[in-house]
CSV table of C-alpha atoms in Angstrom, one decimal:
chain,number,residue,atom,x,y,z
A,1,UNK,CA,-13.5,168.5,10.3
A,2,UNK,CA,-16.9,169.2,9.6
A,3,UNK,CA,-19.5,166.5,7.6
A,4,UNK,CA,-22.2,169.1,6.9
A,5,UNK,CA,-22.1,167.8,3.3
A,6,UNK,CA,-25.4,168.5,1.5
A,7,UNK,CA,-27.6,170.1,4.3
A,8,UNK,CA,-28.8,173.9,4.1
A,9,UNK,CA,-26.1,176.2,5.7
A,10,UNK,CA,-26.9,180.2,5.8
A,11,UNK,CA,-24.4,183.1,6.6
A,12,UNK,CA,-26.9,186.1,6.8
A,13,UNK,CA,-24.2,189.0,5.7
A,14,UNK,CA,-23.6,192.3,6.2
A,15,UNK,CA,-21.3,194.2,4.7
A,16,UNK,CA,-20.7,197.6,6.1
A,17,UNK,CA,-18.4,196.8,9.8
A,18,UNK,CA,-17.8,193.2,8.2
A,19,UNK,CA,-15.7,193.6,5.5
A,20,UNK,CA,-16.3,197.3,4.5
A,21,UNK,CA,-14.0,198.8,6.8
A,22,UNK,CA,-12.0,202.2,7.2
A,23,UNK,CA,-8.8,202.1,6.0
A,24,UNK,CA,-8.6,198.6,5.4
A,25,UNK,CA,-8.2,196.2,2.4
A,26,UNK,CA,-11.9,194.5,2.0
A,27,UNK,CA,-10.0,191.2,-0.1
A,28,UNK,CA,-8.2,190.0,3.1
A,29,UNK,CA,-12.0,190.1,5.0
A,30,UNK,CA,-13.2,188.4,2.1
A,31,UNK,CA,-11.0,185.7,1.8
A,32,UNK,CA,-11.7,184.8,5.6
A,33,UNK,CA,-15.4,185.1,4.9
A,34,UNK,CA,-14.8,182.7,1.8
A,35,UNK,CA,-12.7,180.1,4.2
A,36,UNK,CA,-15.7,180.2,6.3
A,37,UNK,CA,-18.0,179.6,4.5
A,38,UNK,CA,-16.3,176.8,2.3
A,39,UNK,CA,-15.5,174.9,5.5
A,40,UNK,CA,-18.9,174.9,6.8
A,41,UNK,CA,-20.8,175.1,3.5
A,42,UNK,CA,-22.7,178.6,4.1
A,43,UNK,CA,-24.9,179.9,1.5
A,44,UNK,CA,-24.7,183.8,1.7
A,45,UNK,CA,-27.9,185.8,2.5
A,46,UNK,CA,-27.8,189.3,2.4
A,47,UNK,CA,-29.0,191.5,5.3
A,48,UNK,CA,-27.4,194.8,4.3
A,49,UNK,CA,-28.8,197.9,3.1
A,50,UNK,CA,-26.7,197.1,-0.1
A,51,UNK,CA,-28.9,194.6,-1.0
A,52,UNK,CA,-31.4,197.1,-3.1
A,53,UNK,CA,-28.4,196.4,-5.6
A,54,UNK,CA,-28.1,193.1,-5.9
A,55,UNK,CA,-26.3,193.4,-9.2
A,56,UNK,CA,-23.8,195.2,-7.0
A,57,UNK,CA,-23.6,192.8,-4.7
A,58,UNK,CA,-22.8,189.6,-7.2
A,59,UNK,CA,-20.0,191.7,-8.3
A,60,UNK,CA,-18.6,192.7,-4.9
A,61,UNK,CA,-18.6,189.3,-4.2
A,62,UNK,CA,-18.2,187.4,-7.0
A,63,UNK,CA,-15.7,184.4,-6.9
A,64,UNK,CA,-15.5,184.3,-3.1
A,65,UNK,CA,-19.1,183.6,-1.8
A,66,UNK,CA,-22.0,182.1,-3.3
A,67,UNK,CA,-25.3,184.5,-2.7
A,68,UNK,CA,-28.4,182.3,-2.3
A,69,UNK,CA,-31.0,185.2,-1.8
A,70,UNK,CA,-31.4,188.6,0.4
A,71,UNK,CA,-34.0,189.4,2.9
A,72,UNK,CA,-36.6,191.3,2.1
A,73,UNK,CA,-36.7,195.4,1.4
A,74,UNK,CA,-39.2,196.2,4.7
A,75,UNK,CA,-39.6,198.2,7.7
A,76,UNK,CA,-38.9,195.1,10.0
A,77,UNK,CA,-35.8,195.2,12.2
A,78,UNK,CA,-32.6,193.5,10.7
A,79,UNK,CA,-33.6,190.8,13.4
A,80,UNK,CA,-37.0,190.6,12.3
A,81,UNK,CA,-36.5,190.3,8.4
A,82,UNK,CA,-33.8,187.2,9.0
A,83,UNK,CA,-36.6,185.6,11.4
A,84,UNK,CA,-38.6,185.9,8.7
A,85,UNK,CA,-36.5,184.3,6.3
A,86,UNK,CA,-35.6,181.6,8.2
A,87,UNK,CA,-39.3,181.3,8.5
A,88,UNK,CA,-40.1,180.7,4.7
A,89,UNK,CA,-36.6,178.7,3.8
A,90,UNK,CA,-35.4,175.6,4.4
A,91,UNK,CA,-32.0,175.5,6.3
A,92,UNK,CA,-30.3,173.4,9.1
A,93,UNK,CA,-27.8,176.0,10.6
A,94,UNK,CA,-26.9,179.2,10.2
A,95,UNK,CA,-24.6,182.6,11.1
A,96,UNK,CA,-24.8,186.2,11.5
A,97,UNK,CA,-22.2,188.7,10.7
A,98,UNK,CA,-23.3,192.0,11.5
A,99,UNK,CA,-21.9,194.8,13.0
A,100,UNK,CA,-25.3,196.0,14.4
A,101,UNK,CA,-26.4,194.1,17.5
A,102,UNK,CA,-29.2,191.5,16.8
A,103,UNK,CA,-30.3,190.7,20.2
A,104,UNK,CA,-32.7,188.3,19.9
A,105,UNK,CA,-30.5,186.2,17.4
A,106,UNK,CA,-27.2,187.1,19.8
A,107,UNK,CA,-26.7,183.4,20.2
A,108,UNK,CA,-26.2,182.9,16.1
A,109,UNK,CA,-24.3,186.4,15.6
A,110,UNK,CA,-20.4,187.1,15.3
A,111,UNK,CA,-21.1,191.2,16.1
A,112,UNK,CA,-18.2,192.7,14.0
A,113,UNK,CA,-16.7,195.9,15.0
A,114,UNK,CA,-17.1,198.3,12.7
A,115,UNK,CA,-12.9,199.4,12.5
A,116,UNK,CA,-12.0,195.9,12.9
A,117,UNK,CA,-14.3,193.6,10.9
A,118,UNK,CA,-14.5,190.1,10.1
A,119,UNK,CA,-10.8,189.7,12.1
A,120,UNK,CA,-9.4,186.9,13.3
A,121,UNK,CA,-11.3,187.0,16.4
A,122,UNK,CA,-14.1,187.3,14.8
A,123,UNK,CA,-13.8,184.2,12.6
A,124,UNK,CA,-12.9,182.0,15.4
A,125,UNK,CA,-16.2,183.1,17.3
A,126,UNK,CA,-18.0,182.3,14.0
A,127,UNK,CA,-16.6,179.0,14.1
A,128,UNK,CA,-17.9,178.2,17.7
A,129,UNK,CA,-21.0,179.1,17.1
A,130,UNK,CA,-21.1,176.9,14.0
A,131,UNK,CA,-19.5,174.2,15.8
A,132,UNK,CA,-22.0,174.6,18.7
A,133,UNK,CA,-25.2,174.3,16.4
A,134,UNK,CA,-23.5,171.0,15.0
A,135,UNK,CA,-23.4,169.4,18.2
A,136,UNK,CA,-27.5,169.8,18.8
A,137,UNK,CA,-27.6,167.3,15.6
């Protein structure tokens, strides 16, 4: 187990591909995206385009995932606007979950499928690359 205890932890979240997915039931994706996050003490950012609703998004998630901010509403790439934040904010590690491809953040990015989601293969990946970035400590 994990002592990340009080240090800075983001999960930079997407939802569409992640846990908005056809024809599935979005609670099951949560509640792995909750485990997640819980174990490794993630703070949720939001990257997706459902973030001009933030309102929205509390609800959505509300009592699985704590939301710590959003990156900003620009032109920038997806890529681009979580350099950014990670630019202005404190944090010690941190995940992607994103069903677009974020190549120059690949190494830190679970790319979700958008039929299958946060599955779980996709939450043991996530839990590498967590694992991985504790190690550099």
């Amino acid at each position: 187990q994990n002592s990340w205890n009080s240090t800075i932890n983001l999960l930079f979240l997407d939802f569409d591909g992640v846990f908005v997915v056809p024809r599935q039931n979005m609670e099951d994706y949560l509640k792995r995206i909750a485990q997640l996050a819980k174990q490794y003490q993630l703070k949720v950012v939001i990257t997706s385009t459902w973030r001009h609703d933030m309102e929205n998004c509390h609800r959505l998630l509300d009592g699985y995932l704590e939301i710590q901010g959003r990156t900003e509403l620009d032109t920038n790439s997806r890529g681009q606007q979580i350099l950014n934040y990670l630019s202005t904010h404190p944090f010690h590690h941190f995940l992607i979950l994103d069903d677009l491809f974020l190549e120059e953040l690949q190494d830190y990015q679970v790319h979700c499928d958008f039929f299958s989601g946060f599955d779980e293969k996709a939450y043991e990946r996530a839990k590498q690359i967590l694992n991985k970035q504790s190690k550099k400590i």
